Tab-separated table of C-alpha atoms and ligand atoms in Angstrom:
chain	number	residue	atom	x	y	z
A	1269	MET	CA	89.680	86.578	122.874
A	1270	SER	CA	88.266	89.447	121.880
A	1271	GLU	CA	88.504	90.657	118.562
A	1272	SER	CA	90.932	93.769	117.868
A	1273	PHE	CA	89.673	97.457	118.061
A	1274	ILE	CA	91.986	97.912	114.929
A	1275	GLN	CA	89.174	95.293	113.059
A	1276	GLY	CA	86.314	98.524	113.571
A	1277	LEU	CA	88.517	100.888	112.280
A	1278	PHE	CA	89.599	100.352	108.664
A	1279	ALA	CA	88.676	102.711	106.426
A	1280	GLU	CA	85.186	102.096	103.890
A	1281	ARG	CA	87.340	102.370	101.002
A	1282	LEU	CA	88.799	98.867	102.167
A	1283	GLY	CA	85.453	97.183	103.214
A	1284	GLY	CA	84.754	99.393	106.843
A	1285	SER	CA	84.938	96.953	109.426
A	1286	SER	CA	85.349	93.155	107.093
A	1287	PHE	CA	88.010	94.111	105.742
A	1288	GLY	CA	90.150	90.941	105.731
A	1289	LYS	CA	87.299	88.580	105.848
A	1290	ASP	CA	86.052	87.863	102.537
A	1291	THR	CA	86.525	84.511	102.084
A	1292	LYS	CA	86.046	84.469	98.188
A	1293	ILE	CA	89.230	83.512	95.874
A	1294	TYR	CA	90.846	86.359	94.008
A	1295	LYS	CA	91.223	84.822	90.523
A	1296	PHE	CA	95.355	85.098	90.791
A	1297	GLU	CA	95.337	83.202	94.142
A	1298	LYS	CA	93.349	80.715	92.283
A	1299	ILE	CA	96.454	80.746	89.575
A	1300	LYS	CA	98.638	80.721	92.116
A	1301	ARG	CA	96.667	77.784	94.462
A	1302	ALA	CA	96.238	75.957	90.755
A	1303	LYS	CA	99.880	76.100	89.529
A	1304	ALA	CA	101.130	75.077	93.249
A	1305	ALA	CA	98.410	72.112	93.131
A	1306	ALA	CA	99.344	70.661	89.847
A	1307	MET	CA	103.774	71.518	90.541
A	1308	ALA	CA	102.500	69.065	94.242
A	1309	ALA	CA	100.632	66.236	92.070
A	1310	ASP	CA	103.206	66.501	89.304
A	1311	PRO	CA	106.542	67.864	89.950
A	1312	SER	CA	108.791	65.854	87.452
A	1313	THR	CA	106.829	68.130	84.125
A	1314	GLU	CA	108.385	71.307	84.159
A	1315	ILE	CA	105.249	74.119	83.512
A	1316	LEU	CA	104.773	76.080	80.833
A	1317	ASP	CA	104.383	79.815	82.239
A	1318	PHE	CA	102.865	82.264	80.130
A	1319	GLY	CA	100.912	84.296	82.591
A	1320	VAL	CA	103.816	86.636	83.319
A	1321	GLY	CA	102.865	89.675	82.728
A	1322	GLU	CA	106.438	91.629	83.100
A	1323	PRO	CA	110.346	90.890	80.695
A	1324	ASP	CA	111.718	87.893	81.463
A	1325	ALA	CA	114.902	89.464	80.874
A	1326	MET	CA	117.407	92.168	82.801
A	1327	ALA	CA	118.402	95.833	82.115
A	1328	PHE	CA	120.215	96.521	78.992
A	1329	PRO	CA	123.993	96.348	80.485
A	1330	ALA	CA	125.018	100.079	79.279
A	1331	VAL	CA	121.974	100.893	81.653
A	1332	VAL	CA	123.617	98.952	85.020
A	1333	LYS	CA	126.251	100.432	84.455
A	1334	ALA	CA	125.050	104.424	84.304
A	1335	LEU	CA	123.139	103.390	88.071
A	1336	GLN	CA	126.939	101.965	88.704
A	1337	ILE	CA	128.616	104.789	88.223
A	1338	GLU	CA	125.781	107.238	89.608
A	1339	CYS	CA	124.768	105.764	92.863
A	1340	GLU	CA	129.079	106.006	93.992
A	1341	LYS	CA	128.117	110.476	93.025
A	1342	SER	CA	128.016	112.402	95.843
A	1343	GLU	CA	125.279	114.207	94.036
A	1344	ASN	CA	123.236	112.089	93.368
A	1345	ARG	CA	122.075	111.355	97.228
A	1346	GLY	CA	118.633	113.454	98.549
A	1347	TYR	CA	115.902	114.126	96.951
A	1348	ALA	CA	114.795	114.326	93.858
A	1349	ASP	CA	111.801	116.343	94.195
A	1350	ASN	CA	109.719	116.060	91.392
A	1351	GLY	CA	112.889	115.725	89.007
A	1352	ILE	CA	116.202	115.813	87.513
A	1353	PRO	CA	115.626	118.371	84.095
A	1354	GLU	CA	118.811	115.868	82.297
A	1355	PHE	CA	116.112	113.093	82.719
A	1356	LYS	CA	112.843	115.594	81.877
A	1357	ALA	CA	114.758	116.856	78.806
A	1358	ALA	CA	115.880	113.054	77.934
A	1359	ALA	CA	112.047	112.010	78.177
A	1360	ALA	CA	111.267	115.037	75.391
A	1361	GLU	CA	114.021	114.096	73.264
A	1362	TYR	CA	112.591	110.107	74.002
A	1363	MET	CA	109.621	111.548	72.429
A	1364	ALA	CA	110.537	113.527	69.120
A	1365	ARG	CA	112.924	110.270	68.285
A	1366	VAL	CA	110.743	107.531	69.022
A	1367	PHE	CA	106.919	108.761	68.724
A	1368	GLY	CA	107.650	111.901	66.358
A	1369	VAL	CA	105.997	114.764	69.119
A	1370	LYS	CA	108.153	117.564	68.608
A	1371	GLY	CA	108.178	120.017	70.649
A	1372	LEU	CA	107.400	119.269	73.883
A	1373	ASN	CA	108.387	121.132	77.333
A	1374	PRO	CA	110.178	119.469	79.487
A	1375	GLU	CA	109.306	122.166	83.085
A	1376	THR	CA	105.691	122.240	82.008
A	1377	GLU	CA	104.804	119.331	79.673
A	1378	ILE	CA	106.450	116.051	81.817
A	1379	ILE	CA	106.852	115.252	85.054
A	1380	HIS	CA	109.134	111.204	85.967
A	1381	SER	CA	106.732	108.495	88.293
A	1382	ILE	CA	108.693	106.113	89.999
A	1383	GLY	CA	106.817	103.677	87.654
A	1384	SER	CA	103.230	104.716	86.028
A	1385	LYS	CA	101.219	102.325	88.301
A	1386	CYS	CA	101.829	105.547	90.640
A	1387	ALA	CA	100.997	107.880	88.407
A	1388	LEU	CA	97.616	106.042	87.877
A	1389	ALA	CA	96.632	105.743	91.476
A	1390	MET	CA	97.673	110.086	92.101
A	1391	MET	CA	95.482	111.103	88.786
A	1392	PRO	CA	92.166	111.136	90.392
A	1393	ASP	CA	93.792	112.910	93.233
A	1394	ALA	CA	93.805	115.755	91.562
A	1395	PHE	CA	90.305	114.937	89.529
A	1396	ILE	CA	88.552	113.879	91.268
A	1397	ASN	CA	84.696	114.407	93.611
A	1398	LYS	CA	82.840	112.513	95.043
A	1399	GLY	CA	79.959	111.345	92.311
A	1400	ASP	CA	82.424	112.199	89.301
A	1401	ALA	CA	82.818	109.080	87.242
A	1402	MET	CA	85.975	108.366	84.963
A	1403	LEU	CA	85.661	106.381	81.436
A	1404	MET	CA	87.707	102.809	81.926
A	1405	THR	CA	87.820	100.206	79.234
A	1406	THR	CA	87.745	97.441	80.510
A	1407	PRO	CA	89.628	93.989	80.334
A	1408	GLY	CA	92.363	96.413	81.420
A	1409	TYR	CA	94.830	97.941	83.710
A	1410	PRO	CA	93.271	98.702	87.328
A	1411	VAL	CA	94.750	100.698	88.920
A	1412	MET	CA	93.423	104.216	87.922
A	1413	ALA	CA	89.809	103.072	88.418
A	1414	THR	CA	89.858	101.805	91.897
A	1415	HIS	CA	91.811	105.549	93.121
A	1416	THR	CA	88.388	106.481	91.443
A	1417	GLU	CA	86.117	104.651	93.642
A	1418	TRP	CA	87.906	105.496	97.056
A	1419	HIS	CA	87.580	109.172	96.359
A	1420	GLY	CA	83.915	108.391	95.724
A	1421	GLY	CA	84.055	107.862	91.676
A	1422	VAL	CA	82.191	105.902	89.999
A	1423	VAL	CA	84.106	103.956	87.771
A	1424	VAL	CA	81.588	103.313	83.857
A	1425	GLU	CA	82.988	100.405	81.667
A	1426	LEU	CA	83.583	100.409	78.138
A	1427	PRO	CA	83.995	96.369	76.770
A	1428	LEU	CA	87.156	96.026	74.729
A	1429	LEU	CA	85.278	93.375	72.013
A	1430	GLU	CA	86.634	91.910	69.423
A	1431	LYS	CA	84.517	93.011	66.808
A	1432	ASN	CA	85.862	96.931	67.706
A	1433	ALA	CA	89.458	95.934	66.870
A	1434	PHE	CA	88.837	96.263	71.012
A	1435	LEU	CA	88.519	99.099	71.023
A	1436	PRO	CA	85.593	101.454	73.012
A	1437	ASP	CA	82.252	102.481	71.235
A	1438	LEU	CA	82.645	105.984	72.416
A	1439	LYS	CA	78.849	106.624	70.931
A	1440	ALA	CA	77.509	103.511	73.346
A	1441	ILE	CA	78.632	106.272	76.239
A	1442	SER	CA	74.670	107.020	78.433
A	1443	ALA	CA	74.430	110.897	78.174
A	1444	ALA	CA	73.936	111.404	81.791
A	1445	ASP	CA	77.135	109.717	81.925
A	1446	LEU	CA	78.942	111.846	80.272
A	1447	LYS	CA	77.401	114.496	82.034
A	1448	ARG	CA	79.651	113.196	85.236
A	1449	THR	CA	83.103	111.665	83.001
A	1450	LYS	CA	86.118	113.669	84.079
A	1451	LEU	CA	88.312	111.683	82.909
A	1452	LEU	CA	89.391	108.950	80.130
A	1453	TYR	CA	91.344	105.643	80.546
A	1454	LEU	CA	93.310	104.244	77.358
A	1455	ASN	CA	96.144	101.695	77.370
A	1456	TYR	CA	97.046	101.213	74.013
A	1457	PRO	CA	98.549	98.537	72.797
A	1458	ASN	CA	96.895	97.006	75.106
A	1459	ASN	CA	96.794	94.499	77.774
A	1460	PRO	CA	95.438	92.672	77.563
A	1461	THR	CA	93.716	92.279	74.635
A	1462	GLY	CA	97.452	92.787	72.393
A	1463	ALA	CA	95.139	96.156	70.182
A	1464	SER	CA	96.840	98.435	69.352
A	1465	ALA	CA	94.486	101.370	68.498
A	1466	THR	CA	95.059	104.184	65.028
A	1467	ALA	CA	95.992	107.310	64.189
A	1468	LYS	CA	92.015	107.380	63.050
A	1469	PHE	CA	90.693	105.989	66.195
A	1470	PHE	CA	93.282	108.650	68.583
A	1471	GLU	CA	91.320	111.777	66.214
A	1472	GLU	CA	87.931	110.591	67.640
A	1473	VAL	CA	89.282	110.303	70.811
A	1474	VAL	CA	89.793	114.278	70.448
A	1475	GLU	CA	87.043	115.060	69.611
A	1476	PHE	CA	84.863	113.191	72.092
A	1477	ALA	CA	87.101	114.684	74.679
A	1478	ALA	CA	87.392	118.038	73.689
A	1479	ALA	CA	83.253	118.067	73.113
A	1480	ASN	CA	82.359	115.955	76.755
A	1481	ASN	CA	85.119	118.229	78.683
A	1482	ILE	CA	87.109	114.795	79.684
A	1483	ILE	CA	90.335	114.507	79.952
A	1484	VAL	CA	92.028	111.661	78.381
A	1485	VAL	CA	94.729	109.957	80.538
A	1486	HIS	CA	97.012	107.223	77.599
A	1487	ASP	CA	98.708	104.372	79.625
A	1488	ALA	CA	101.342	104.147	76.548
A	1489	ALA	CA	103.113	100.634	79.375
A	1490	TYR	CA	103.561	99.036	75.501
A	1491	ALA	CA	103.747	101.773	73.130
A	1492	ALA	CA	106.975	101.330	71.931
A	1493	LEU	CA	106.763	97.311	71.322
A	1494	CYS	CA	104.532	97.658	68.655
A	1495	HIS	CA	104.862	94.991	65.968
A	1496	THR	CA	103.086	96.477	63.563
A	1497	GLY	CA	103.416	99.326	61.573
A	1498	ALA	CA	105.308	102.726	63.417
A	1499	PRO	CA	104.836	102.939	67.154
A	1500	LEU	CA	102.036	105.696	68.272
A	1501	SER	CA	101.919	108.466	69.865
A	1502	PHE	CA	98.499	109.425	71.435
A	1503	LEU	CA	100.587	112.549	71.626
A	1504	SER	CA	100.945	113.287	67.772
A	1505	THR	CA	97.854	113.289	67.455
A	1506	PRO	CA	96.267	117.403	66.265
A	1507	GLY	CA	94.647	118.746	69.953
A	1508	ALA	CA	95.105	115.602	72.388
A	1509	MET	CA	97.874	118.149	73.819
A	1510	ASP	CA	94.486	120.419	75.009
A	1511	VAL	CA	92.759	117.301	75.683
A	1512	GLY	CA	95.268	114.930	77.692
A	1513	VAL	CA	98.301	113.293	78.834
A	1514	GLU	CA	100.514	110.033	78.142
A	1515	ILE	CA	102.120	108.024	80.551
A	1516	HIS	CA	105.448	106.145	79.224
A	1517	SER	CA	106.936	103.332	81.325
A	1518	LEU	CA	109.712	101.959	81.156
A	1519	SER	CA	109.439	98.757	82.876
A	1520	LYS	CA	108.617	96.968	79.822
A	1521	ALA	CA	110.024	99.009	76.929
A	1522	TYR	CA	113.574	98.356	78.459
A	1523	ASN	CA	113.036	95.282	80.755
A	1524	MET	CA	113.326	97.937	83.338
A	1525	THR	CA	110.067	96.488	85.569
A	1526	GLY	CA	112.243	97.173	89.200
A	1527	TRP	CA	113.560	99.552	88.179
A	1528	ARG	CA	110.213	101.581	88.840
A	1529	ILE	CA	110.597	104.931	86.565
A	1530	ALA	CA	107.426	106.411	83.690
A	1531	PHE	CA	106.941	109.891	82.805
A	1532	LEU	CA	103.893	111.897	81.401
A	1533	ALA	CA	103.397	114.297	78.988
A	1534	GLY	CA	101.197	116.420	77.886
A	1535	ASN	CA	99.215	118.883	78.780
A	1536	SER	CA	100.597	121.129	81.686
A	1537	LYS	CA	97.411	121.334	83.033
A	1538	VAL	CA	97.308	118.178	84.233
A	1539	ILE	CA	100.981	118.406	84.017
A	1540	GLY	CA	100.587	120.918	86.551
A	1541	ALA	CA	98.361	119.185	89.250
A	1542	PHE	CA	99.490	115.543	88.452
A	1543	ALA	CA	102.702	117.427	90.182
A	1544	HIS	CA	101.013	119.330	93.085
A	1545	VAL	CA	99.574	115.794	93.665
A	1546	LYS	CA	103.119	113.648	93.294
A	1547	ASP	CA	104.459	116.240	94.942
A	1548	ASN	CA	102.483	115.553	98.367
A	1549	TYR	CA	103.391	111.759	97.988
A	1550	ASP	CA	106.513	110.956	97.183
A	1551	SER	CA	110.548	112.762	97.365
A	1552	GLY	CA	111.371	111.478	93.129
A	1553	GLN	CA	112.319	108.915	91.926
A	1554	PHE	CA	116.655	108.127	92.782
A	1555	LYS	CA	118.415	110.525	91.052
A	1556	ALA	CA	121.150	107.580	89.874
A	1557	ILE	CA	117.641	105.779	88.139
A	1558	GLN	CA	117.290	108.575	86.321
A	1559	LYS	CA	120.531	108.859	85.187
A	1560	ALA	CA	120.378	105.381	84.394
A	1561	GLY	CA	117.109	105.881	82.439
A	1562	VAL	CA	118.288	109.070	80.250
A	1563	GLN	CA	121.115	106.319	78.634
A	1564	ALA	CA	117.737	103.964	77.936
A	1565	LEU	CA	116.654	106.594	76.750
A	1566	ALA	CA	118.274	108.093	74.798
A	1567	THR	CA	118.982	104.660	73.271
A	1568	PRO	CA	116.002	103.285	71.914
A	1569	GLU	CA	117.133	100.444	69.359
A	1570	ILE	CA	117.361	98.715	73.323
A	1571	THR	CA	112.836	98.501	72.866
A	1572	GLU	CA	114.115	97.680	69.375
A	1573	GLU	CA	115.628	94.459	70.372
A	1574	ILE	CA	113.109	93.501	72.689
A	1575	SER	CA	110.471	94.358	70.480
A	1576	ALA	CA	112.039	92.108	68.246
A	1577	LYS	CA	112.120	88.797	70.788
A	1578	TYR	CA	108.582	89.402	71.463
A	1579	LYS	CA	107.517	89.793	67.681
A	1580	ARG	CA	109.472	86.282	67.385
A	1581	ARG	CA	108.163	84.983	70.592
A	1582	LEU	CA	104.914	85.252	69.510
A	1583	THR	CA	104.595	84.440	66.069
A	1584	GLN	CA	105.948	80.403	66.444
A	1585	MET	CA	102.900	81.093	69.897
A	1586	VAL	CA	99.974	82.174	66.780
A	1587	GLU	CA	101.385	79.625	64.780
A	1588	ALA	CA	101.325	77.224	68.226
A	1589	LEU	CA	97.644	77.796	68.948
A	1590	LYS	CA	96.225	78.025	65.874
A	1591	GLU	CA	96.804	74.084	65.586
A	1592	SER	CA	95.680	73.104	68.953
A	1593	GLY	CA	92.094	75.288	67.166
A	1594	PHE	CA	92.029	78.168	68.478
A	1595	ASN	CA	91.525	81.315	66.782
A	1596	ALA	CA	94.784	83.170	67.638
A	1597	VAL	CA	96.204	86.573	65.597
A	1598	MET	CA	99.352	88.296	66.164
A	1599	PRO	CA	98.797	91.076	67.608
A	1600	GLY	CA	99.492	94.799	67.489
A	1601	GLY	CA	101.884	95.098	70.581
A	1602	THR	CA	102.317	94.305	73.774
A	1603	PHE	CA	104.487	90.827	74.992
A	1604	TYR	CA	100.275	89.385	75.416
A	1605	LEU	CA	98.640	86.813	73.020
A	1606	TYR	CA	94.492	87.372	74.002
A	1607	VAL	CA	92.252	84.232	72.823
A	1608	LYS	CA	89.587	83.202	72.894
A	1609	ALA	CA	88.939	80.338	75.381
A	1610	PRO	CA	87.819	76.972	75.168
A	1611	VAL	CA	84.690	75.161	75.974
A	1612	ALA	CA	84.900	71.935	76.764
A	1613	SER	CA	88.320	69.794	76.762
A	1614	GLY	CA	88.498	66.344	75.020
A	1615	ASP	CA	88.402	64.095	78.202
A	1616	GLY	CA	84.569	65.547	78.045
A	1617	THR	CA	85.583	69.025	80.458
A	1618	LYS	CA	82.878	71.386	79.849
A	1619	PHE	CA	84.708	75.270	80.725
A	1620	GLY	CA	81.360	77.567	81.758
A	1621	ASN	CA	84.710	79.974	81.525
A	1622	ALA	CA	88.193	81.222	81.090
A	1623	GLU	CA	88.687	81.267	84.341
A	1624	GLU	CA	88.334	77.134	84.226
A	1625	ALA	CA	89.434	76.874	80.588
A	1626	SER	CA	92.462	78.559	82.755
A	1627	GLU	CA	92.854	75.634	85.798
A	1628	HIS	CA	92.464	72.991	83.313
A	1629	LEU	CA	95.520	74.601	81.131
A	1630	ILE	CA	97.010	74.748	84.637
A	1631	ARG	CA	95.765	70.777	86.072
A	1632	LYS	CA	95.842	68.534	83.536
A	1633	ALA	CA	98.627	70.371	81.286
A	1634	HIS	CA	100.989	72.526	83.389
A	1635	ILE	CA	100.063	75.450	81.357
A	1636	SER	CA	100.327	78.697	83.726
A	1637	THR	CA	97.785	81.485	81.750
A	1638	VAL	CA	95.613	84.669	82.720
A	1639	PRO	CA	92.296	84.021	81.723
A	1640	TRP	CA	90.227	87.229	81.316
A	1641	ASP	CA	85.925	87.034	81.905
A	1642	ASN	CA	85.109	90.480	81.975
A	1643	ALA	CA	83.660	91.105	77.914
A	1644	GLY	CA	83.543	87.450	77.128
A	1645	SER	CA	86.190	84.640	77.675
A	1646	TYR	CA	89.814	84.646	77.168
A	1647	LEU	CA	93.248	82.930	77.371
A	1648	ARG	CA	95.867	85.868	77.483
A	1649	PHE	CA	99.472	83.907	76.813
A	1650	SER	CA	102.307	86.364	78.012
A	1651	ALA	CA	105.709	85.717	75.212
A	1652	THR	CA	107.749	86.125	78.003
A	1653	PHE	CA	108.772	83.437	79.438
A	1654	ALA	CA	111.550	82.053	80.806
A	1655	ALA	CA	113.820	80.285	78.089
A	1656	ALA	CA	117.491	80.310	78.078
A	1657	ASP	CA	118.399	80.539	74.327
A	1658	ARG	CA	116.776	80.554	70.874
A	1659	ALA	CA	117.271	77.116	71.363
A	1660	ASP	CA	114.885	76.066	74.444
A	1661	GLU	CA	112.437	78.933	73.252
A	1662	GLU	CA	112.062	76.696	70.026
A	1663	ARG	CA	111.869	73.546	72.680
A	1664	VAL	CA	109.038	76.062	74.931
A	1665	ILE	CA	106.840	76.600	72.754
A	1666	SER	CA	106.890	73.265	70.394
A	1667	GLU	CA	106.412	71.194	74.297
A	1668	LEU	CA	103.444	73.548	74.721
A	1669	ARG	CA	101.931	72.665	70.817
A	1670	VAL	CA	102.388	69.422	72.058
A	1671	ARG	CA	100.826	69.412	75.131
A	1672	LEU	CA	97.545	71.240	73.729
A	1673	ALA	CA	97.357	69.470	70.986
A	1674	GLY	CA	96.549	66.367	73.870
A	1675	LEU	CA	93.913	68.355	76.143
A	1676	GLY	CA	91.702	68.107	72.298
A	1677	LEU	CA	90.150	71.566	72.976
A	1678	LYS	CA	86.596	72.484	72.032
A	1679	PHE	CA	85.861	76.254	71.051
B	1500	PLP	C1	98.768	98.665	81.398
B	1500	PLP	C2	99.475	98.802	82.167
B	1500	PLP	N1	100.189	100.243	82.874
B	1500	PLP	C3	101.132	99.441	83.757
B	1500	PLP	C4	101.428	98.961	84.028
B	1500	PLP	C5	102.601	98.899	85.435
B	1500	PLP	O1	103.934	100.422	84.915
B	1500	PLP	P1	105.322	99.933	85.883
B	1500	PLP	O2	105.696	99.156	85.414
B	1500	PLP	O3	105.079	101.236	84.839
B	1500	PLP	O4	104.652	100.747	86.933
B	1500	PLP	C6	101.508	97.877	83.844
B	1500	PLP	C7	102.058	96.299	83.820
B	1500	PLP	O5	101.791	95.401	84.176
B	1500	PLP	C8	100.165	97.358	82.483
B	1500	PLP	O6	100.461	96.157	82.617
């Protein structure tokens, strides 16, 4: 049968006529396949899933109840466009209460989005012309970089290295790259490294952005999940409101990944341009979800409870991993533990990179992790593994300890 004419019509940004023909197997597909193969080979052994990147628990009852009540009201049925005032006001209050960022104008300095992923996808529409660059920390959440490239822009990667506490070295960027750069993407506490930013680093960022005319987009998806010190907002840095915006999400902070609700706060010109772009993509999140979001934002104790659970699990995971030779240290925030990948196992298998180490862990010990080989070889263990209760949580972690010890890993 001749090939469909459709194959010739794909946009260049998707690979043109080659779209869908790529036979390379990507990381997450490899993990999925290795998991399936391990289960098929030994169905009776439980998979210890430290690979998941989202909460294992439900949204809290008061938030679920708010949605139940609000979705029955006729006033909430229609298009929400760029958002309801109640949600923006709640976001402004939340920023003041949790992060000490006071005086945000809900009208001009805050806007909701249907999750932070969409916001990151839309931001390049507002700023990136062909040939413009964005700075992207790597490893990292790639959505803004993908869309920059789709607009004909260039992505300049800033490696996150352990020796720099997983903060980018802004001084290492070439003058030529600085000249063409419009956007800087940062994410602290960071996925996957778990690192937190310091107030001093954010001060450097503001100075850097102002000196080079670069807009900062701080992805604060994990900002309230903080294990050392108080939660830190980029916007609390003097001058930050002049150079950038911050994106907060209810996904991880309130166990609401599927609900799709987030907000941007910060510079009014950036928010205004984003609002214009957004208005041309979607018609806003369901008002009942925004109103349930108001309930969540007014109850930051929920996040404190969630955060305490991750901290408890991460503390035990650090100990378990250390016993097997990993250089595990408690992350500043998030629910991720990022550790150097082993180079070999006791049975003589050598690992060329983290991907190979991760595959070995799943095949030989039914332990699922996410490998990163972007800036050194590391494995990410997530504290969102499934466990029925505290006793089960401890059982999973002691099982992890036993299985890792059995592998005889070398570093
Ligand atoms: C760093 C980072 N940013 C953004 C997101 C997306 O979050 P949301 O659910 O708000 O779209 C994730 C999700 O994993 C993430 O890890």
